PDB file of C-alpha atoms in Angstrom:
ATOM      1  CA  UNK A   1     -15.943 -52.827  -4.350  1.00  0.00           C
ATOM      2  CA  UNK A   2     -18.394 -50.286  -3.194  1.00  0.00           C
ATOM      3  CA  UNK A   3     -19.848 -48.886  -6.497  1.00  0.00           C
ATOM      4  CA  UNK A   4     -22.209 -46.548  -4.475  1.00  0.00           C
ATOM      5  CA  UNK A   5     -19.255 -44.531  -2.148  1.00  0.00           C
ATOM      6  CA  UNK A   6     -17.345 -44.328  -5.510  1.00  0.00           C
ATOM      7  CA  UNK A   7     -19.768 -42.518  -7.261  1.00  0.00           C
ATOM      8  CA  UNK A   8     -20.215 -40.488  -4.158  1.00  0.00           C
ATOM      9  CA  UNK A   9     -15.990 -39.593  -4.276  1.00  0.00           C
ATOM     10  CA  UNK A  10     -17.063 -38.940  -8.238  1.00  0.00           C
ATOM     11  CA  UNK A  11     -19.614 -35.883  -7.329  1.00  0.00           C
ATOM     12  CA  UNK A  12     -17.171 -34.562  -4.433  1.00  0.00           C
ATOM     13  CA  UNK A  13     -14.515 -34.634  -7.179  1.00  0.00           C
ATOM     14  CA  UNK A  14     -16.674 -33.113 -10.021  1.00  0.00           C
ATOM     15  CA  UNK A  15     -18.083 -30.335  -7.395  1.00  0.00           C
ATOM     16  CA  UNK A  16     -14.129 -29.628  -6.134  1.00  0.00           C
ATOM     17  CA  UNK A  17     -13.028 -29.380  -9.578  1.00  0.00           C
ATOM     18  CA  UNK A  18     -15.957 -27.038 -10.207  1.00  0.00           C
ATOM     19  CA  UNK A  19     -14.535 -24.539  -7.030  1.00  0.00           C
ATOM     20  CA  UNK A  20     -11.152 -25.301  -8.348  1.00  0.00           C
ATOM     21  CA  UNK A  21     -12.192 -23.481 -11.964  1.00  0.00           C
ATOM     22  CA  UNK A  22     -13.795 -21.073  -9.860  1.00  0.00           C
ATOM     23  CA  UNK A  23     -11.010 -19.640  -7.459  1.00  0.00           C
ATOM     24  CA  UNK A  24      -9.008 -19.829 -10.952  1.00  0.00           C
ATOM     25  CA  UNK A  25     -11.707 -17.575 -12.748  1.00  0.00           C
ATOM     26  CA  UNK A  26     -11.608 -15.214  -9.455  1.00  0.00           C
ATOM     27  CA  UNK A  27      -7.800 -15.179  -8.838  1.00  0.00           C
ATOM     28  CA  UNK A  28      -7.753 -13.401 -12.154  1.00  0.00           C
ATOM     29  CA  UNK A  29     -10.057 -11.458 -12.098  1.00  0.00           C
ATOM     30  CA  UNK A  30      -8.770 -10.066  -8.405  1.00  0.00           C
ATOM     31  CA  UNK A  31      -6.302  -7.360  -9.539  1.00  0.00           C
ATOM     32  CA  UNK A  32      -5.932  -4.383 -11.731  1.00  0.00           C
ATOM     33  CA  UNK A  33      -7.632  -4.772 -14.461  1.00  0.00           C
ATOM     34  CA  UNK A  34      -6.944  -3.539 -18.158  1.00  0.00           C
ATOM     35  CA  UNK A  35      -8.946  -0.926 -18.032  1.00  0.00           C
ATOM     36  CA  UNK A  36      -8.171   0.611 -14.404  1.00  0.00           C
ATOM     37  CA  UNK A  37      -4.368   0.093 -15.591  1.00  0.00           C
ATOM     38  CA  UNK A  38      -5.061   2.222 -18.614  1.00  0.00           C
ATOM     39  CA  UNK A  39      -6.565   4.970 -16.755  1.00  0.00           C
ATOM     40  CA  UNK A  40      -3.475   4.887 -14.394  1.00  0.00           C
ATOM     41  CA  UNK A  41      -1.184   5.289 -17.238  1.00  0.00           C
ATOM     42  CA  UNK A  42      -2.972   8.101 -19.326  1.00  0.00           C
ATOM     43  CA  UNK A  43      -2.745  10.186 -15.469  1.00  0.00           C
ATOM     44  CA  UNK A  44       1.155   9.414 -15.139  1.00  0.00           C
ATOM     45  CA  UNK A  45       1.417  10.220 -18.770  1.00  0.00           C
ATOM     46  CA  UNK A  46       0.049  13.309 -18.946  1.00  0.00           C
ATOM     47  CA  UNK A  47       1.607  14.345 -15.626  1.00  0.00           C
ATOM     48  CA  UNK A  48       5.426  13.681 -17.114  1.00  0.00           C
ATOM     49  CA  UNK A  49       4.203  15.653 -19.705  1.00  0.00           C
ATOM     50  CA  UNK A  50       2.845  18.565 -17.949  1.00  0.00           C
ATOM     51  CA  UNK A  51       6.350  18.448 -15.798  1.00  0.00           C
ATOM     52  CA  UNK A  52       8.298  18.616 -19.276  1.00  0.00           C
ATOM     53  CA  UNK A  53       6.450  21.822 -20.441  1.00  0.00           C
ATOM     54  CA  UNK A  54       6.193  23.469 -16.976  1.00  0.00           C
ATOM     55  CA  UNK A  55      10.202  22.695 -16.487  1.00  0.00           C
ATOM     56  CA  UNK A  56      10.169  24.279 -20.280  1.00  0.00           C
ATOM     57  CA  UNK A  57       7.889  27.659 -19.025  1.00  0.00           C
ATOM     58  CA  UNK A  58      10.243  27.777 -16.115  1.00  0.00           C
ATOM     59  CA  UNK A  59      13.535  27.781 -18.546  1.00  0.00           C
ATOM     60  CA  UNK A  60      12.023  29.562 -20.790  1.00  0.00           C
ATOM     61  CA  UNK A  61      11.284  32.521 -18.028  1.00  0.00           C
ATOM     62  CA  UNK A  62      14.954  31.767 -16.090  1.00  0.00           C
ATOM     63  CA  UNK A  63      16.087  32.979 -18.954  1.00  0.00           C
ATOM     64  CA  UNK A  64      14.677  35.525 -20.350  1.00  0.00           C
ATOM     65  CA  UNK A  65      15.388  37.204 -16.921  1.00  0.00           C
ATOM     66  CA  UNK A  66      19.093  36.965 -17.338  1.00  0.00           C
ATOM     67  CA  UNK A  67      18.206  38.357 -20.651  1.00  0.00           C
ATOM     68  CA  UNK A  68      16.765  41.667 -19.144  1.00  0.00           C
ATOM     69  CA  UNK A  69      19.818  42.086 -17.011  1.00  0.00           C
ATOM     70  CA  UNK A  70      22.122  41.766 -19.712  1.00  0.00           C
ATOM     71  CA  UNK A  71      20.493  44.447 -22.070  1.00  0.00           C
ATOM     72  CA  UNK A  72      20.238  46.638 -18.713  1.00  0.00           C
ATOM     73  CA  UNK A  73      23.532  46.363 -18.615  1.00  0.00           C
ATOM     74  CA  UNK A  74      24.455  47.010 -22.126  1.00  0.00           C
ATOM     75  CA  UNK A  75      21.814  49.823 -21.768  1.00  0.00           C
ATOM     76  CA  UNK A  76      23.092  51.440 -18.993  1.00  0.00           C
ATOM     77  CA  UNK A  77      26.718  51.611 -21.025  1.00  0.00           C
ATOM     78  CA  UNK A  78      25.376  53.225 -23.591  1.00  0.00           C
ATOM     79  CA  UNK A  79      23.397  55.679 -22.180  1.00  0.00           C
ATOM     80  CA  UNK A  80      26.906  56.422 -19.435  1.00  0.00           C
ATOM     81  CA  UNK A  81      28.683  57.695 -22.900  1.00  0.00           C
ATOM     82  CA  UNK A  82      32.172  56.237 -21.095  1.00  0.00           C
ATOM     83  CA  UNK A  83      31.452  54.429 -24.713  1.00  0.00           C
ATOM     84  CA  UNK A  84      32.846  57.035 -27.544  1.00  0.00           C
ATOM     85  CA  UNK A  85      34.485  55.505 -29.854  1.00  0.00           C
ATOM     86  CA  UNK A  86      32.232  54.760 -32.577  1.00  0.00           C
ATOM     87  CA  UNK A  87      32.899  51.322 -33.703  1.00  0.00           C
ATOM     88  CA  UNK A  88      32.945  50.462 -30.250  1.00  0.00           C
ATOM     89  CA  UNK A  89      29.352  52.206 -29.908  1.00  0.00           C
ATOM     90  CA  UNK A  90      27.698  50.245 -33.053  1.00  0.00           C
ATOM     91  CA  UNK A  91      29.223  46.977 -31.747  1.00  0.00           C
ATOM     92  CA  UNK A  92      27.504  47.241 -28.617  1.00  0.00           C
ATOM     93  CA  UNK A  93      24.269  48.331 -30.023  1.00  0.00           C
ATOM     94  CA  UNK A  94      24.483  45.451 -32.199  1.00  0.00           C
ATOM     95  CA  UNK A  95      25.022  43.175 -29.340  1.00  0.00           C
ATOM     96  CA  UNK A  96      21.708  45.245 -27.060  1.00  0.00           C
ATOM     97  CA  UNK A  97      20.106  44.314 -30.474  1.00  0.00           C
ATOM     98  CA  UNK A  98      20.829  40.937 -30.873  1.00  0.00           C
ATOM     99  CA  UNK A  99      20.218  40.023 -27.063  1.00  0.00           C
ATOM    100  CA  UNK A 100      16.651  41.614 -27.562  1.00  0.00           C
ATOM    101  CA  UNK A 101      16.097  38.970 -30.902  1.00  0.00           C
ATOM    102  CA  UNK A 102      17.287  35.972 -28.561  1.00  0.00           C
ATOM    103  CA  UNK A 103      15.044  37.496 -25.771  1.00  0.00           C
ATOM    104  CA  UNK A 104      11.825  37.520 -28.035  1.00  0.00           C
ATOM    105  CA  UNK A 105      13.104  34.582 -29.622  1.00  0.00           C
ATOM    106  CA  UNK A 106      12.904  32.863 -25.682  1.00  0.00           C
ATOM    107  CA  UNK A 107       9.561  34.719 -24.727  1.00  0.00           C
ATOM    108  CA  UNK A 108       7.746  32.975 -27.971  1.00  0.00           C
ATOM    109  CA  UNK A 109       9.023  29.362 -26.664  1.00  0.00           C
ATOM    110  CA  UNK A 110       7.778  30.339 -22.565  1.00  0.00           C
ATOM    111  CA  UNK A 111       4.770  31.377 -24.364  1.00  0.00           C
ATOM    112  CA  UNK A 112       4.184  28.019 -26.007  1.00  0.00           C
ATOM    113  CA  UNK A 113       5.049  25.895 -23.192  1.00  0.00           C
ATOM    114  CA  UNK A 114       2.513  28.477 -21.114  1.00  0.00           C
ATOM    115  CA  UNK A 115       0.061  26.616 -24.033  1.00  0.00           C
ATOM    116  CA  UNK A 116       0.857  23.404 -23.421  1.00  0.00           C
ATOM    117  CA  UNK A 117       0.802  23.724 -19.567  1.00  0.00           C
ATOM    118  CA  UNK A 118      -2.871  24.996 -19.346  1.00  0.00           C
ATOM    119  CA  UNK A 119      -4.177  22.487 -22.044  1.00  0.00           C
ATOM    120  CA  UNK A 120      -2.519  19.864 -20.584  1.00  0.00           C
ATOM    121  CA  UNK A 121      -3.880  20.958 -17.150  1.00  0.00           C
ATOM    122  CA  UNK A 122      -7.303  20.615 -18.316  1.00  0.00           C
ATOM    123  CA  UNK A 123      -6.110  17.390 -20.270  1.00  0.00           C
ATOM    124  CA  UNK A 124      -4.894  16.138 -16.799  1.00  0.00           C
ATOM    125  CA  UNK A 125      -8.208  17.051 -14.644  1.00  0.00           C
ATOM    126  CA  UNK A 126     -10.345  15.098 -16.841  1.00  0.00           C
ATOM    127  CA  UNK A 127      -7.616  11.779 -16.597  1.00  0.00           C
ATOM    128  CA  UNK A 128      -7.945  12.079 -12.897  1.00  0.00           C
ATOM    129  CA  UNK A 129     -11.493  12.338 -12.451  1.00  0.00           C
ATOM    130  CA  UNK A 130     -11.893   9.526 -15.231  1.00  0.00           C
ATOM    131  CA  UNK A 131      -9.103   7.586 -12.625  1.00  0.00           C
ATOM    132  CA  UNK A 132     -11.512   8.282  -9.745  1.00  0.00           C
ATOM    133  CA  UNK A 133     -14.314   6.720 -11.176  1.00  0.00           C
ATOM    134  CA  UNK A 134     -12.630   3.601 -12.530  1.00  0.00           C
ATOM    135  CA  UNK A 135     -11.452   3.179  -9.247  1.00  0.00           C
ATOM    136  CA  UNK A 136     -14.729   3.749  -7.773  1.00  0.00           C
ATOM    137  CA  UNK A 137     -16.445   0.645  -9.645  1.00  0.00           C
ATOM    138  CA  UNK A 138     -13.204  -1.071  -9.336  1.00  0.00           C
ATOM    139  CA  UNK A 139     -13.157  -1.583  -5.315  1.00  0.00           C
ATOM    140  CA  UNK A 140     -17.062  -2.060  -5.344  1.00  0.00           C
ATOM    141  CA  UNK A 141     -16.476  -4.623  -8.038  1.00  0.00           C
ATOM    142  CA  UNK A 142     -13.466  -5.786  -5.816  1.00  0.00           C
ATOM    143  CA  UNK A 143     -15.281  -6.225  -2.663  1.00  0.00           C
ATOM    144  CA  UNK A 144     -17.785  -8.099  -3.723  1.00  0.00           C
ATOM    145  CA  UNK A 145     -14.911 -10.860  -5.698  1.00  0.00           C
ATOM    146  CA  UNK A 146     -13.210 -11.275  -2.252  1.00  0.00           C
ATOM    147  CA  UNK A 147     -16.225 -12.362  -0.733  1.00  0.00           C
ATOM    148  CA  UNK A 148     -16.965 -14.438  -2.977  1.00  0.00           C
ATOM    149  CA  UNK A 149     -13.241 -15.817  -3.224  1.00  0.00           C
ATOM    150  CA  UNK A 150     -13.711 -16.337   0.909  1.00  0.00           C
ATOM    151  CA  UNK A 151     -16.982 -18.499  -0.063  1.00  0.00           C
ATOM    152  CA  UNK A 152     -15.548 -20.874  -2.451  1.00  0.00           C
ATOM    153  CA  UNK A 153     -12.731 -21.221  -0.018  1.00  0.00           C
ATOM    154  CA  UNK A 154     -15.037 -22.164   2.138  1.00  0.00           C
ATOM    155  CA  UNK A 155     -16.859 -24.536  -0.017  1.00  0.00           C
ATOM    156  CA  UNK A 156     -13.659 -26.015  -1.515  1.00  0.00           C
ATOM    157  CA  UNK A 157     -12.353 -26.776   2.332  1.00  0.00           C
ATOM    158  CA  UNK A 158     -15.632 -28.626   3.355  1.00  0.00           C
ATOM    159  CA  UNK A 159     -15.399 -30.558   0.024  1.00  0.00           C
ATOM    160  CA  UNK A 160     -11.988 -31.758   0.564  1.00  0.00           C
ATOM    161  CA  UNK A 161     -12.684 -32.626   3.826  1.00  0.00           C
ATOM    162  CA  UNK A 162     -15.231 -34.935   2.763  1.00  0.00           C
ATOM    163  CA  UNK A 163     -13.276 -36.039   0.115  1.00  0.00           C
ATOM    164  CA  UNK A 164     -10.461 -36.952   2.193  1.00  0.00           C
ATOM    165  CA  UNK A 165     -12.584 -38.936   4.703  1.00  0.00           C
ATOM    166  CA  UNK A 166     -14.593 -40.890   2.154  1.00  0.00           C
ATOM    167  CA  UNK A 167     -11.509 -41.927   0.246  1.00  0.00           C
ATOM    168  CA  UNK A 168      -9.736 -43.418   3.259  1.00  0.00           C
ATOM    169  CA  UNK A 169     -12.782 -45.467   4.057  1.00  0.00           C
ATOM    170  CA  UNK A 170     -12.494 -47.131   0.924  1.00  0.00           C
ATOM    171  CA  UNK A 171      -9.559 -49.843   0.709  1.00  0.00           C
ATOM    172  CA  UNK A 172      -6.747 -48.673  -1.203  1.00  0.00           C
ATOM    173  CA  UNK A 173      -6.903 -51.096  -4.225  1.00  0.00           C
ATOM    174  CA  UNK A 174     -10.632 -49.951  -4.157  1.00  0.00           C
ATOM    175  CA  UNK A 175      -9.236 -46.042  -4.674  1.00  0.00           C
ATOM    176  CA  UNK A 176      -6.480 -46.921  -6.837  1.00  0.00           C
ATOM    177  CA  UNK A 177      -8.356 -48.602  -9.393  1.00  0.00           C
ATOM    178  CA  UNK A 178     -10.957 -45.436  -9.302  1.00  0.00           C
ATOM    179  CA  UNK A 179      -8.233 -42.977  -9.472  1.00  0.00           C
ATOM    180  CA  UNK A 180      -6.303 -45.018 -12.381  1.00  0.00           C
ATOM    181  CA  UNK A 181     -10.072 -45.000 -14.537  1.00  0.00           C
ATOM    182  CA  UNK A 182     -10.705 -41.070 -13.864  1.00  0.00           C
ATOM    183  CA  UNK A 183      -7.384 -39.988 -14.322  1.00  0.00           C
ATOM    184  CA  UNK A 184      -8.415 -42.332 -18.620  1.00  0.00           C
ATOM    185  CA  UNK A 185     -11.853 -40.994 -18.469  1.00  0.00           C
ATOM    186  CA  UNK A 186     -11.397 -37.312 -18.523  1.00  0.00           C
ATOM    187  CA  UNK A 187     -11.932 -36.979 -14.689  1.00  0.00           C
ATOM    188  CA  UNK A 188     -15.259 -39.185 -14.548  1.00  0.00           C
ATOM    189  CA  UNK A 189     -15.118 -42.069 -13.735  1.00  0.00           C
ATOM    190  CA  UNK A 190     -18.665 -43.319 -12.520  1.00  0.00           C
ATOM    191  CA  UNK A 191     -21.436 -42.930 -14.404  1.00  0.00           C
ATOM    192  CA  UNK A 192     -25.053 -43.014 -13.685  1.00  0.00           C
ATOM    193  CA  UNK A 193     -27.287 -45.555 -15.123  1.00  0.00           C
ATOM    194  CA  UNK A 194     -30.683 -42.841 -16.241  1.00  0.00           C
ATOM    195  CA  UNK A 195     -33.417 -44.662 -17.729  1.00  0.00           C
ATOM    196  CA  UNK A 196     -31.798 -47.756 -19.121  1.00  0.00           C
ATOM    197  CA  UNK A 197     -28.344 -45.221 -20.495  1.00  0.00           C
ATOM    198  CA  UNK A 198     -25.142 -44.086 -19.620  1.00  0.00           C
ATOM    199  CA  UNK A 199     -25.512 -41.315 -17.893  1.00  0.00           C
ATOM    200  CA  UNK A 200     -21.908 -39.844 -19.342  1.00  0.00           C
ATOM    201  CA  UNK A 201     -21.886 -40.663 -23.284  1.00  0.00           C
ATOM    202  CA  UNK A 202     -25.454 -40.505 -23.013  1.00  0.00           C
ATOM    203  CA  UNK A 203     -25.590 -44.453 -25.342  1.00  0.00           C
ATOM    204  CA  UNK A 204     -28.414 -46.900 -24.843  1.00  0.00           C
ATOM    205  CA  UNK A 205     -27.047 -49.575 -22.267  1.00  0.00           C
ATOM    206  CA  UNK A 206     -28.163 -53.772 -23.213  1.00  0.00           C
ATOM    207  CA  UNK A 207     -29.832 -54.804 -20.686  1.00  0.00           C
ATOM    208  CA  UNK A 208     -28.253 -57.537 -19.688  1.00  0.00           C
ATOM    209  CA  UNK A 209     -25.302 -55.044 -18.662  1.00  0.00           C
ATOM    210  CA  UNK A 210     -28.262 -52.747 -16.816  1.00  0.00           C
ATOM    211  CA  UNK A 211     -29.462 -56.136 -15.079  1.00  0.00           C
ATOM    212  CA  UNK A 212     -25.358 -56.918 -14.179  1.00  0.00           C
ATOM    213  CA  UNK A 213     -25.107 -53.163 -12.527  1.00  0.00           C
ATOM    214  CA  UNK A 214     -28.250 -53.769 -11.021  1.00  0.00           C
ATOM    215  CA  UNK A 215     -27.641 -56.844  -9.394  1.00  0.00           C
ATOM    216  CA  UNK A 216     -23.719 -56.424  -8.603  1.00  0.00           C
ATOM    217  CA  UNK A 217     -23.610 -53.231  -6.739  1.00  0.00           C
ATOM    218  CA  UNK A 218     -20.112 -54.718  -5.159  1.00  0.00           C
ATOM    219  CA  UNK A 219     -18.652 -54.889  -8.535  1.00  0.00           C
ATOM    220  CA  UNK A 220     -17.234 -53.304 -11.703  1.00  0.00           C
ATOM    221  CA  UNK A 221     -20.099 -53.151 -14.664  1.00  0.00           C
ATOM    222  CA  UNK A 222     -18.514 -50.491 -17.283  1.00  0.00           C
ATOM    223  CA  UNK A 223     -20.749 -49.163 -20.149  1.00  0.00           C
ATOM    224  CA  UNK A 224     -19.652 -50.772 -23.153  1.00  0.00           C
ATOM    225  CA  UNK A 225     -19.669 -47.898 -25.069  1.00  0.00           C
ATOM    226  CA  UNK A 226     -17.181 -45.401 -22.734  1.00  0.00           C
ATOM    227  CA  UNK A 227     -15.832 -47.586 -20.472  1.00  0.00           C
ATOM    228  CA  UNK A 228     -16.914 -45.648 -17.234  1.00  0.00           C
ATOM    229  CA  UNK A 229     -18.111 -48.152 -14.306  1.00  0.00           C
ATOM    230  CA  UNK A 230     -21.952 -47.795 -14.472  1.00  0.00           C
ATOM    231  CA  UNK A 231     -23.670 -46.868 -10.596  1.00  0.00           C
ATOM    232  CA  UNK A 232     -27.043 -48.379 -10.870  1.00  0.00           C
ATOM    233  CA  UNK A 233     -28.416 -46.162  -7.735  1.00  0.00           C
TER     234      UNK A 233
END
């Protein structure tokens, strides 16, 4: 068993799971974030809004035309005098009157939604230029996470390359037996012998164990303290 290209699989795994966590960290954080998604929503917010009240001005003004045509009308019957019959006369006076109530009634509510349409103009200017500049910072920021996404592709492809080639030098029962102690160990596997000590859980190693890893660099000396197979160097 080749303690030495094990430990050198160990750092190509520990430095692929490194640009794994990576890509991970930058897949998220390539997209919309909460903030840019926020701004969207205040702009399409106050724009439904602003088309409620405008639709309401527009109403409100639709009908207050009709309104003038119909007292015109009425108007323009009374002042004929075909009307002479007096009952007849105060009913439709009445009805002039009652037309002009529901007109000024209709002119107050176009005059409020004429309120809400200009503040929520101004409301809607200062959304959109709030938008731009989120945006703004959020390509730059953008650009600069897909480049560095397209380097830790690159990195990750290189290291599985060499990962791939080292492991099928090594005989399989040589691999599985590595794989089968990472896969208990937390991902590591190999550990470092650094200054007379594991160079994972860090515990003074007897010597007679440093002496074994020393000596046996074709065979399996674990740390009796974690387990891991100790690489002497």
């Amino acid at each position: 068993m080749d303690i030495g290209k094990l430990f050198e699989l160990q750092k190509l795994d520990v430095n692929l799971e490194k640009a794994r966590r990576k890509l991970a960290q930058l897949k998220q954080a390539l997209g919309e974030s909460e903030e840019l998604g926020s701004a969207r929503k205040s702009v399409a917010d106050t724009e439904a809004e602003l088309h409620r009240w405008h639709t309401a001005q527009k109403n409100a003004e639709l009908e207050s035309q009709a309104l003038t045509e119909q007292i015109d009308t009425k108007d323009n019957e009374l002042m004929s005098g075909r009307v002479s019959n007096p009952k007849e006369l105060e009913a439709l006076q009445a009805n002039v009157e009652a037309l002009r109530r529901q007109q000024s009634s209709v002119e107050d509510t176009g005059m409020d939604a004429l309120l809400h349409v200009e503040t929520l103009n101004q409301q809607l200017a200062a959304a959109q230029d709030s938008l731009q500049q989120i945006e703004t910072k959020w390509n730059g920021s953008q650009a600069d996470l897909l480049q560095e996404d397209a380097k830790y592709k690159r990195i990750y492809a290189q290291l599985k390359q060499q990962r791939d080639t080292l492991a099928q030098s090594l005989p399989p029962a040589d691999l599985k037996y590595y794989e089968d102690l990472r896969m208990r160990k937390a991902g590591v596997a190999i550990s470092p012998l650094q200054n007379g000590q594991c160079g994972v859980c860090h515990i003074l190693v007897p010597t007679g164990v440093v002496s074994a890893a020393r000596s046996r660099k074709n065979e399996a000396v674990t740390c009796p303290s974690c387990g891991r197979v100790l690489f002497a160097g």
